[in-house]
Tab-separated table of C-alpha atoms and ligand atoms in Angstrom:
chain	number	residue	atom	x	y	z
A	87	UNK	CA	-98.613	-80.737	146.143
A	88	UNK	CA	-100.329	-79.058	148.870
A	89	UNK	CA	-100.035	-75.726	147.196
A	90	UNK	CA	-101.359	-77.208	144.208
A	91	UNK	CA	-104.084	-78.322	145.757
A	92	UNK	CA	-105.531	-74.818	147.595
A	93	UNK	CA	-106.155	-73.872	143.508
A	94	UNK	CA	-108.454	-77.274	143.287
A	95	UNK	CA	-111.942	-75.623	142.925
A	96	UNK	CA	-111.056	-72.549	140.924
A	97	UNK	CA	-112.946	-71.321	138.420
A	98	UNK	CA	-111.610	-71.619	134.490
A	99	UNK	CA	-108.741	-69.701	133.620
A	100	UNK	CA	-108.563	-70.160	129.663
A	101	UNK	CA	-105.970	-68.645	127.820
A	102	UNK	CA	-106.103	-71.043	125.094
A	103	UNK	CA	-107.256	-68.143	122.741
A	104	UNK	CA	-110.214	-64.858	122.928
A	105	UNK	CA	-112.097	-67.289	120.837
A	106	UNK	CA	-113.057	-69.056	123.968
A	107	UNK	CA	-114.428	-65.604	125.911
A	108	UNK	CA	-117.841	-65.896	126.307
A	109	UNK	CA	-120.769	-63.427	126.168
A	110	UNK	CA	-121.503	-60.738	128.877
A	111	UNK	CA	-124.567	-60.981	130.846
A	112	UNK	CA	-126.035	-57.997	129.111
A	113	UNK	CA	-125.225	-59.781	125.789
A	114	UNK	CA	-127.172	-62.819	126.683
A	115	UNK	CA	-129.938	-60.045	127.821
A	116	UNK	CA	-130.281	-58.216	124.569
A	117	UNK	CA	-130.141	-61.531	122.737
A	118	UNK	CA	-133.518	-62.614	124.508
A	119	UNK	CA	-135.028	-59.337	123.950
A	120	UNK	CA	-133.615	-58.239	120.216
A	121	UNK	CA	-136.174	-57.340	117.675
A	122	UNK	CA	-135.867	-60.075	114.697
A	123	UNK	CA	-136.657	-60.991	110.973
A	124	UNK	CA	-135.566	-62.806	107.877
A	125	UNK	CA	-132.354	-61.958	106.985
A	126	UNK	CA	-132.126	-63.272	103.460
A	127	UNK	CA	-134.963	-60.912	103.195
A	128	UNK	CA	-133.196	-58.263	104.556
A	129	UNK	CA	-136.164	-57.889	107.297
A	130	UNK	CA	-133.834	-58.318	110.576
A	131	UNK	CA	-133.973	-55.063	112.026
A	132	UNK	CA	-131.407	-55.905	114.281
A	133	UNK	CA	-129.091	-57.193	111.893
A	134	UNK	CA	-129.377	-54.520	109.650
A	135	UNK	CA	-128.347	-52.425	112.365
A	136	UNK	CA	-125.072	-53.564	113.142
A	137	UNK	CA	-124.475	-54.026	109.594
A	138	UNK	CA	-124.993	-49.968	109.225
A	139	UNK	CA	-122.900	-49.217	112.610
A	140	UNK	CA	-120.142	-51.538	111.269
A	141	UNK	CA	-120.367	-49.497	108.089
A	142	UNK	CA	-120.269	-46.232	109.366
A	143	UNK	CA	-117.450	-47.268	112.109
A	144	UNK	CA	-115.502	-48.627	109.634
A	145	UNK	CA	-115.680	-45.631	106.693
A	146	UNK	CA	-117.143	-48.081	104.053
A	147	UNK	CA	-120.141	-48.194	102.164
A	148	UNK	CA	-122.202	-51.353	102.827
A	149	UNK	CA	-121.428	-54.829	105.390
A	150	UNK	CA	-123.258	-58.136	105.455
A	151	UNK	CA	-123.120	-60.357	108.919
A	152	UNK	CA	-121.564	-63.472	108.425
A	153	UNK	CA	-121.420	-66.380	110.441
A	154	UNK	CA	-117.498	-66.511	111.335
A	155	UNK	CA	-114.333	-64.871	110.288
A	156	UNK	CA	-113.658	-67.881	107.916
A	157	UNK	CA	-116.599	-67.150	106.101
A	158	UNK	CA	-115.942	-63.336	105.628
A	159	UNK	CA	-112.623	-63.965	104.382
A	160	UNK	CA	-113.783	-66.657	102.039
A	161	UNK	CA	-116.911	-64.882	100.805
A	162	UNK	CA	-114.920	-61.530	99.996
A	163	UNK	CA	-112.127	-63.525	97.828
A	164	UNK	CA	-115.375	-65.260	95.956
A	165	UNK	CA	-117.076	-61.775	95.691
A	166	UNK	CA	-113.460	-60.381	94.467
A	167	UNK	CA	-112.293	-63.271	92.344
A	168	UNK	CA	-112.558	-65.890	89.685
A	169	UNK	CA	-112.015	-69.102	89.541
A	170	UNK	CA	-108.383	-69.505	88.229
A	171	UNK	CA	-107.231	-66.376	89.508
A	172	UNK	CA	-104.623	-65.563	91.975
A	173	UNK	CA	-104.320	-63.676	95.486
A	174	UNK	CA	-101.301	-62.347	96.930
A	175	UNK	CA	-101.103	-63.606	100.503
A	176	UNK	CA	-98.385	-64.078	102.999
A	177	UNK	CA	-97.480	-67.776	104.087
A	178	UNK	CA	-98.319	-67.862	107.563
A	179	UNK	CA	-101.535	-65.791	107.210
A	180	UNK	CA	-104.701	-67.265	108.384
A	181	UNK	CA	-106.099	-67.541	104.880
A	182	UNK	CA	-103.554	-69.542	103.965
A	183	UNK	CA	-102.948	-71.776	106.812
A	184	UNK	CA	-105.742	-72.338	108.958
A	185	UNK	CA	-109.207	-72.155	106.369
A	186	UNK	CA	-108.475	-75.259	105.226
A	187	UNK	CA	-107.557	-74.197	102.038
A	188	UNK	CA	-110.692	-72.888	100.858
A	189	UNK	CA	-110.042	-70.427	98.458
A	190	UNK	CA	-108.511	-72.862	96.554
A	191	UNK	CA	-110.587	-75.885	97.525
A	192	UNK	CA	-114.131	-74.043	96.929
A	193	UNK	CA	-112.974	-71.207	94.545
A	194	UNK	CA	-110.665	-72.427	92.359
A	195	UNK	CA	-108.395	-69.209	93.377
A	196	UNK	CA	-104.469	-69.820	93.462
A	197	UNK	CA	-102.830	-68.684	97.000
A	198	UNK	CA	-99.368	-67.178	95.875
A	199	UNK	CA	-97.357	-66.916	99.089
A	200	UNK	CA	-94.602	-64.103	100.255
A	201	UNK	CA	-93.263	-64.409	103.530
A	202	UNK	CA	-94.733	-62.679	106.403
A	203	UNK	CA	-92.066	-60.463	108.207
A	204	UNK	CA	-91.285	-60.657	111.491
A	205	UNK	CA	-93.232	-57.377	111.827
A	206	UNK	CA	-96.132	-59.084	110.027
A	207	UNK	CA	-95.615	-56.982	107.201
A	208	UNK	CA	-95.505	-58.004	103.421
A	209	UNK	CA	-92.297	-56.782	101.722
A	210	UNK	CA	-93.563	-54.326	99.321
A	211	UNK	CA	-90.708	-55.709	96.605
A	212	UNK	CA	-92.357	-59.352	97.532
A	213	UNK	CA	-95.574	-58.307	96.643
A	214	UNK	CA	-94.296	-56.650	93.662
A	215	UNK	CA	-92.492	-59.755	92.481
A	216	UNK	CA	-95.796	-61.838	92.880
A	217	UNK	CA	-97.530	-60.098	90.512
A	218	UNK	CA	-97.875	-61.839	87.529
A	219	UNK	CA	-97.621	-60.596	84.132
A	220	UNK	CA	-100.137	-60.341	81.698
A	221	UNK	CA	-99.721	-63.844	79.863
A	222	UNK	CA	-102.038	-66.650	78.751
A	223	UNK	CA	-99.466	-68.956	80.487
A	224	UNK	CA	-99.967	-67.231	84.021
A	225	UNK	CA	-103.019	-66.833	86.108
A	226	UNK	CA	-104.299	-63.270	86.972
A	227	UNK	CA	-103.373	-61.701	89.932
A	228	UNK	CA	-106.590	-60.067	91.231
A	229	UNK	CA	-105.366	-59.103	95.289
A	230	UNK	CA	-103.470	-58.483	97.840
A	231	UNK	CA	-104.680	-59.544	101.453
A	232	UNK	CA	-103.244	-58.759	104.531
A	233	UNK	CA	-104.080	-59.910	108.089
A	234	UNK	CA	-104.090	-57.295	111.246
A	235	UNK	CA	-103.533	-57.857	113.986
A	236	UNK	CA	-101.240	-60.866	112.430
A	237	UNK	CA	-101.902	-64.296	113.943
A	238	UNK	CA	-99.462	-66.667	113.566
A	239	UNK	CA	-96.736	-63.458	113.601
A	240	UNK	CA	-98.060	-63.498	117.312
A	241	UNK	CA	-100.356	-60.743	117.117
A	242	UNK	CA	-98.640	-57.894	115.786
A	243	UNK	CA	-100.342	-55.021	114.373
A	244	UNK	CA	-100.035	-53.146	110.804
A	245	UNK	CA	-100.127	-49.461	110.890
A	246	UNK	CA	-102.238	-47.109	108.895
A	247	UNK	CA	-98.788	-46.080	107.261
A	248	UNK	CA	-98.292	-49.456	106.611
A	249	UNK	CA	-101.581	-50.122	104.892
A	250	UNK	CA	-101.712	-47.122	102.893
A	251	UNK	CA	-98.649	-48.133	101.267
A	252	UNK	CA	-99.801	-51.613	100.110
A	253	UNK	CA	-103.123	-50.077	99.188
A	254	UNK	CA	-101.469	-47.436	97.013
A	255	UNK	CA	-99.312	-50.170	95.115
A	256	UNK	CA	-102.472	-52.721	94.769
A	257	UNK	CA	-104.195	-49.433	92.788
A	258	UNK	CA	-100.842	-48.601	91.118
A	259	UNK	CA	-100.835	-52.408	90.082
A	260	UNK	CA	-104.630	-52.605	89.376
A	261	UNK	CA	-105.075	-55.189	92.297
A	262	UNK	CA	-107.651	-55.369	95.161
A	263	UNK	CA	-106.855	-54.757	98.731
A	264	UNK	CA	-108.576	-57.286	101.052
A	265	UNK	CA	-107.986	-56.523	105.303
A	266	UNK	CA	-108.196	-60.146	107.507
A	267	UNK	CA	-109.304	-57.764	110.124
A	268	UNK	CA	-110.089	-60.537	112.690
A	269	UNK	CA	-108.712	-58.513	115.660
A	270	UNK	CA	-108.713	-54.596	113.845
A	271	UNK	CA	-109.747	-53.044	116.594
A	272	UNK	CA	-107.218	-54.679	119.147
A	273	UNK	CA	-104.923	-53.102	116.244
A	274	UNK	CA	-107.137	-49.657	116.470
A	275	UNK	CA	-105.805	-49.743	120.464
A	276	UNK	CA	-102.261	-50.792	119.753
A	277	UNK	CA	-102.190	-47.676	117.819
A	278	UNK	CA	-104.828	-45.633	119.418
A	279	UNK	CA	-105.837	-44.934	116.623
A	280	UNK	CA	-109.683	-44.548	114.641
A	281	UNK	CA	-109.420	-48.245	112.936
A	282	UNK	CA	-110.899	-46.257	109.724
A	283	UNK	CA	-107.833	-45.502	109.278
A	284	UNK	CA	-106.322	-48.758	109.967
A	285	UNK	CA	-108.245	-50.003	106.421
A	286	UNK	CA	-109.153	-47.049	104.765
A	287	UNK	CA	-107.416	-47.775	101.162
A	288	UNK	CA	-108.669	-51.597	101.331
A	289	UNK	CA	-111.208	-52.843	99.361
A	290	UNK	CA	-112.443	-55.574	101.913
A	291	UNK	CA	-112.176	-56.028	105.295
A	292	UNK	CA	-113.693	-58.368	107.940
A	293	UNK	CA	-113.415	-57.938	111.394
A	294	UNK	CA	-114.178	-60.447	114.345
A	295	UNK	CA	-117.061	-59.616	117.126
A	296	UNK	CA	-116.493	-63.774	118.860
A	297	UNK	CA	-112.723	-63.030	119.513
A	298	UNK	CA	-111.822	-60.154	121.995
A	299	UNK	CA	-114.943	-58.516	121.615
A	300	UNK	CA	-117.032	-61.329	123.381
A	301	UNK	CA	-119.844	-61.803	121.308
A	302	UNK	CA	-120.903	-65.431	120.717
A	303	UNK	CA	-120.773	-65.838	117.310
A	304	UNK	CA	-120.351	-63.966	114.197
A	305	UNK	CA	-118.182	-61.394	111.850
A	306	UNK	CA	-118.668	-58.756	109.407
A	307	UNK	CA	-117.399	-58.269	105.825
A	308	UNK	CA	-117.566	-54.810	104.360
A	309	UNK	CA	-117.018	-53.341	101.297
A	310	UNK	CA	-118.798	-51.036	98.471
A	311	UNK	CA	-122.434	-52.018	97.723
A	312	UNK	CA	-121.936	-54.034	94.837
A	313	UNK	CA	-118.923	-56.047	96.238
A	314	UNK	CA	-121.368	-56.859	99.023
A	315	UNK	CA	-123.808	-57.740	96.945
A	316	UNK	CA	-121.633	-60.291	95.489
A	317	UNK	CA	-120.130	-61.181	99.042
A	318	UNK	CA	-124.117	-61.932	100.116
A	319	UNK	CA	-124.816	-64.321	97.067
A	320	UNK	CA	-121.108	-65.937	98.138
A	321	UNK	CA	-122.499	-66.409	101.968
A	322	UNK	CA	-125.750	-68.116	100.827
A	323	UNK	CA	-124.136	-70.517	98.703
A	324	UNK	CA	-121.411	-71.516	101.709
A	325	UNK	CA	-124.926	-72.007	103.641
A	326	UNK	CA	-124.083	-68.771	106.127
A	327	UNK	CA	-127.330	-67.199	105.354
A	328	UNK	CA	-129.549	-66.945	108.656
A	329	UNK	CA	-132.770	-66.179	109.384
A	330	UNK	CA	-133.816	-64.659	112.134
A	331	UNK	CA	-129.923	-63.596	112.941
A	332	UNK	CA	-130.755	-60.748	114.750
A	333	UNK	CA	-130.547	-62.985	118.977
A	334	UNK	CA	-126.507	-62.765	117.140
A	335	UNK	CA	-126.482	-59.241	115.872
A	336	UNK	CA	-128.124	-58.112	119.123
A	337	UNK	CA	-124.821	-59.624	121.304
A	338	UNK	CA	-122.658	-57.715	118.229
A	339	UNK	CA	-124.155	-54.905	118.479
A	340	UNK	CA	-122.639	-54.601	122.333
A	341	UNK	CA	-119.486	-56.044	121.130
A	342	UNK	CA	-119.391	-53.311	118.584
A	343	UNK	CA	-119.819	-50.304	120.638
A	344	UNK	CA	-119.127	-50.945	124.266
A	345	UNK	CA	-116.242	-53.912	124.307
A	346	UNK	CA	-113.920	-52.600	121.751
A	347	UNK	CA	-112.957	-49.706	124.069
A	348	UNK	CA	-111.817	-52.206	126.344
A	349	UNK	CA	-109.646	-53.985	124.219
A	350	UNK	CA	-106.294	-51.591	125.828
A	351	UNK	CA	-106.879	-53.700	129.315
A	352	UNK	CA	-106.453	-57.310	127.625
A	353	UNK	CA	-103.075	-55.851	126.100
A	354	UNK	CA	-102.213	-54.312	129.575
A	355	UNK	CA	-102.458	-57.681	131.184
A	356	UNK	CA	-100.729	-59.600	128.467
A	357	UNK	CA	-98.058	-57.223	128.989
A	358	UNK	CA	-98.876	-58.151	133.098
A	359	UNK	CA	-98.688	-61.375	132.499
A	360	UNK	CA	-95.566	-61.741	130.284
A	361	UNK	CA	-93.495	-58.997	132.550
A	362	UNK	CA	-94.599	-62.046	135.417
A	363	UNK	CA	-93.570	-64.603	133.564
A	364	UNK	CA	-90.095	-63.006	132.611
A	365	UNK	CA	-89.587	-63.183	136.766
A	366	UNK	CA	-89.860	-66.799	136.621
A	367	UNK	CA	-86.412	-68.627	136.310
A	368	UNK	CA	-87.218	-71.380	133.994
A	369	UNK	CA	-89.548	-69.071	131.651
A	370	UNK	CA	-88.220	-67.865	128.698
A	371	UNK	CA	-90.774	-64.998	126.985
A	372	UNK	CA	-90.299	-65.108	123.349
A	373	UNK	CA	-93.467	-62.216	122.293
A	374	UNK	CA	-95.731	-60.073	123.797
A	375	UNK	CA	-97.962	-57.750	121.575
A	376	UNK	CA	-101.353	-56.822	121.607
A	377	UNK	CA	-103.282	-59.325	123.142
A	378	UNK	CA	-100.720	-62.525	122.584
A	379	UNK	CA	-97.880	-63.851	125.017
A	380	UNK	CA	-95.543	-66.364	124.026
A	381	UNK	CA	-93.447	-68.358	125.927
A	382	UNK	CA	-91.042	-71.209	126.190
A	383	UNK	CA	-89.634	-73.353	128.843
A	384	UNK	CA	-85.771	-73.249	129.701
A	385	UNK	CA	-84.148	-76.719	129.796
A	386	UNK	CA	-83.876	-77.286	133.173
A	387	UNK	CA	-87.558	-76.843	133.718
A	388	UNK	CA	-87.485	-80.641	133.704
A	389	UNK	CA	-90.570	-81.064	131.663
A	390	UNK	CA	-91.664	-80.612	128.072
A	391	UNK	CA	-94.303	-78.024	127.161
A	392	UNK	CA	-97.090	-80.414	126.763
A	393	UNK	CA	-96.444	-82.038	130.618
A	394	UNK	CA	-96.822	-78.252	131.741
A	395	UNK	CA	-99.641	-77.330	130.102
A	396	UNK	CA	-101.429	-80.600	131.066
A	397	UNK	CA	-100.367	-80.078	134.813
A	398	UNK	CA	-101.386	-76.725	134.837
A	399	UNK	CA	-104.775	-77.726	133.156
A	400	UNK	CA	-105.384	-80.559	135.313
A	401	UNK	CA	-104.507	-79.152	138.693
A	402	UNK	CA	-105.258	-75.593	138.672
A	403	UNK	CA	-108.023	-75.395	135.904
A	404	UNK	CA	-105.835	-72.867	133.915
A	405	UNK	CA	-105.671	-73.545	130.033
A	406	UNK	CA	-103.034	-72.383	127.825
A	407	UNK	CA	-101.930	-73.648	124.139
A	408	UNK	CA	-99.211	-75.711	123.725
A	409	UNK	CA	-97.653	-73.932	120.135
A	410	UNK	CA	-94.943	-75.677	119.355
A	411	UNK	CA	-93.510	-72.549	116.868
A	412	UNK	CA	-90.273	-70.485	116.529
A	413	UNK	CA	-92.487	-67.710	118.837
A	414	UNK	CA	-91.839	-69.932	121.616
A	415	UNK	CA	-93.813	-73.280	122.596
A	416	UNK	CA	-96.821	-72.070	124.584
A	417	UNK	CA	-99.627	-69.441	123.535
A	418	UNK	CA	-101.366	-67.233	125.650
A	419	UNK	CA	-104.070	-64.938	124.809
A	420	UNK	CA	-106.015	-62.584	127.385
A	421	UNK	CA	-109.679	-61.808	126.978
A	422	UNK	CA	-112.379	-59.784	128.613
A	423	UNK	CA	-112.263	-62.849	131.818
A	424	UNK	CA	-108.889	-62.378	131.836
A	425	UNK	CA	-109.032	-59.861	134.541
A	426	UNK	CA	-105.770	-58.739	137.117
A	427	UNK	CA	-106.894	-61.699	139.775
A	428	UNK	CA	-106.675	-64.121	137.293
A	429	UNK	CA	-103.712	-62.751	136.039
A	430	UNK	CA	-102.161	-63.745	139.801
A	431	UNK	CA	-103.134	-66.620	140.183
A	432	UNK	CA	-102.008	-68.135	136.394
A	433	UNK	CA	-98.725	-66.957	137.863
A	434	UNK	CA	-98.778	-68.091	141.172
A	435	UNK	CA	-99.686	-71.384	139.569
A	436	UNK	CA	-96.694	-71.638	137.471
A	437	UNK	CA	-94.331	-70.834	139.731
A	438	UNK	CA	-95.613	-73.472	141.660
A	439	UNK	CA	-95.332	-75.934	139.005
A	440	UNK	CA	-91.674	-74.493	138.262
A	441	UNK	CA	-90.555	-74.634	141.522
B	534	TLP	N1	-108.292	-67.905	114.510
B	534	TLP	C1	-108.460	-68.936	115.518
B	534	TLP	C2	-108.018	-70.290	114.944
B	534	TLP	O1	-108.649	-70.524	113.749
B	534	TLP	C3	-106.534	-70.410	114.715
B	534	TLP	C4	-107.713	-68.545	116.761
B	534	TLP	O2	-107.880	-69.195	117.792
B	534	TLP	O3	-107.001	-67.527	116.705
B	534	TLP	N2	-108.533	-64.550	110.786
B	534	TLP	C5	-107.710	-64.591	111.847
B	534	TLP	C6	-106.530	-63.698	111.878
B	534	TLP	C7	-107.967	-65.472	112.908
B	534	TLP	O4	-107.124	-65.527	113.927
B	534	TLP	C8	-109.109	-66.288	112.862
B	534	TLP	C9	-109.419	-67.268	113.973
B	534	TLP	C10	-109.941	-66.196	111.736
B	534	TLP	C11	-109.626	-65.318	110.710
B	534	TLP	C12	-111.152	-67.069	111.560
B	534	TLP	O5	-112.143	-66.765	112.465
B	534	TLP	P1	-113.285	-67.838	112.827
B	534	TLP	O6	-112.691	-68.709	113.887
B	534	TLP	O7	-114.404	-66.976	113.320
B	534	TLP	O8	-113.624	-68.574	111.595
């Protein structure tokens, strides 16, 4: 215990997920000083800036700022779809698991489910097989969506190879191609890669700036002018049309062009942390890519999962996500305050827990 106890008045450690990282100083400065308007009049000068950068970054036409990544990916299937028809998606992805259902519950549009690979792919012959034939007994499938970096597959990224494949069978098929492009540019540093080319056959994509790239609040869904056209009408009737959005746009605007470079240091110290972990005798790592760890606890730890994580939290102020999947039964995820000391002492900590 008295080890334990020297970590008493630490600050924070929270690995819980980059959701949690919190705006930069010079964030919080250009949000006092940004230049603002009315949005849904299209007068926010700063908005309408980030919404061009995005654009241009990205290698599409036209963007619109939403409110979260939830929002972008429901307002791009509304903009895309019917009601009645059907999206391709795989069955762990984020739009299918963790939006509540939306697609279906506010757009009347059918998930079909393939299985997401252990690669986070989509089998191309899966996706192939899920589309459904012209018929009045069948519902029309209208898109494909894929998620990259992959969630729930524990962060994994899809390559440009990758996407250009699925893109080139959704036009083959006569399908749309939408990108859940949360954490694209953590994928755009897996790969080193320009992420333009990470969705440049897709149709839709939204990306993230409240995950690794710090900002508060906020993502942006881009697509050809008309499509976001449609997409803004979708945001206004979901209620995610601001006013003077441009104290948010102002911290995205930094996220956009000064914290994506940085994303290759987060995946260095997940790989830091995980090769630290791996050290530790009663620590099985199960995954380490991009920004995600995974881990699991060997039997003769002599606790469960949820004891550790609530020790860790409770005596050295360190925060990590009990999972409870087949990745392994804790989830870590670095983050811009994620930095190498912290890194040292979230191990020191559970080796002193372990031990
Ligand atoms: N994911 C959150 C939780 O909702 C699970 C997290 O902590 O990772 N697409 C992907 C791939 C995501 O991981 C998330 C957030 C979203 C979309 C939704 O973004 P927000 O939280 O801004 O609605």
């Amino acid at each position: 215990m008295g080890n334990r106890r020297a970590f008493f008045y630490m600050k924070t450690i929270d690995l819980r997920s980059d959701t949690v990282s919190h705006p930069t100083a010079e964030m919080r400065e250009a949000m006092a000083n940004a230049v603002v308007g009315d949005d849904v009049y299209h007068d926010d000068p700063t908005v309408n800036q980030l919404e061009a950068d995005a654009a241009a970054m990205l290698g599409k036409e036209a963007a619109v700022f939403v409110t979260s990544g939830t929002q972008g990916n429901l307002c791009a299937l509304l903009a895309h779809c019917q009601r009645g028809d059907s999206i391709i998606v795989g069955d762990t992805s984020h739009i299918f698991r963790f939006e509540q259902g939306g697609v279906a519950q506010i757009g009347g549009i059918l998930p079909h489910t393939i299985p997401v690979q252990a690669d986070a792919t989509l089998r191309l012959r899966d996706i192939e097989n899920a589309i459904q034939p012209d018929d009045e007994h069948k519902p029309i499938t209208r898109l494909v969506a894929l998620e990259n970096t992959h969630n729930a597959a524990g962060g994994i990224p899809l390559s440009a190879e990758y996407t250009a494949q699925v893109a080139r069978l959704a036009q083959e098929r006569g399908l749309l191609l939408h990108i859940d492009g949360a954490r694209i540019f953590n994928a755009a540093a897996a790969f080193n890669v320009d992420v333009k080319e990470l969705v440049a056959g897709a149709d839709s994509v939204t990306f993230c700036l409240s995950k690794g790239l710090c900002a508060p609040a906020g993502s942006v869904l881009l697509g050809s002018p008309d499509f976001i056209r449609r997409a803004r009408r979708a945001r206004k009737a979901l209620g995610g049309s601001l006013r003077q959005a441009g104290v948010l746009a102002a911290a995205g605007l930094i996220a956009l062009h000064k914290m994506k470079d940085r994303l290759r240091e987060d995946h260095r110290n997940a790989g830091l942390l995980a090769e630290g972990l791996s050290e530790i005798a009663q620590v099985i790592v199960e995954q380490q890519s991009t920004n995600f760890v995974y881990f699991s606890l060997a039997e003769d730890a002599g606790m469960t999962s949820e004891q550790f994580v609530h020790l860790l939290r409770q005596e050295y102020n360190v925060f990590m996500s009990p999972y409870g999947g087949e990745k392994g039964s804790i989830r870590l995820r670095t983050h811009y305050w994620i930095d190498q000391q912290a890194i040292d002492t979230v191990l020191a900590a559970v080796r002193t827990i372990l031990t």
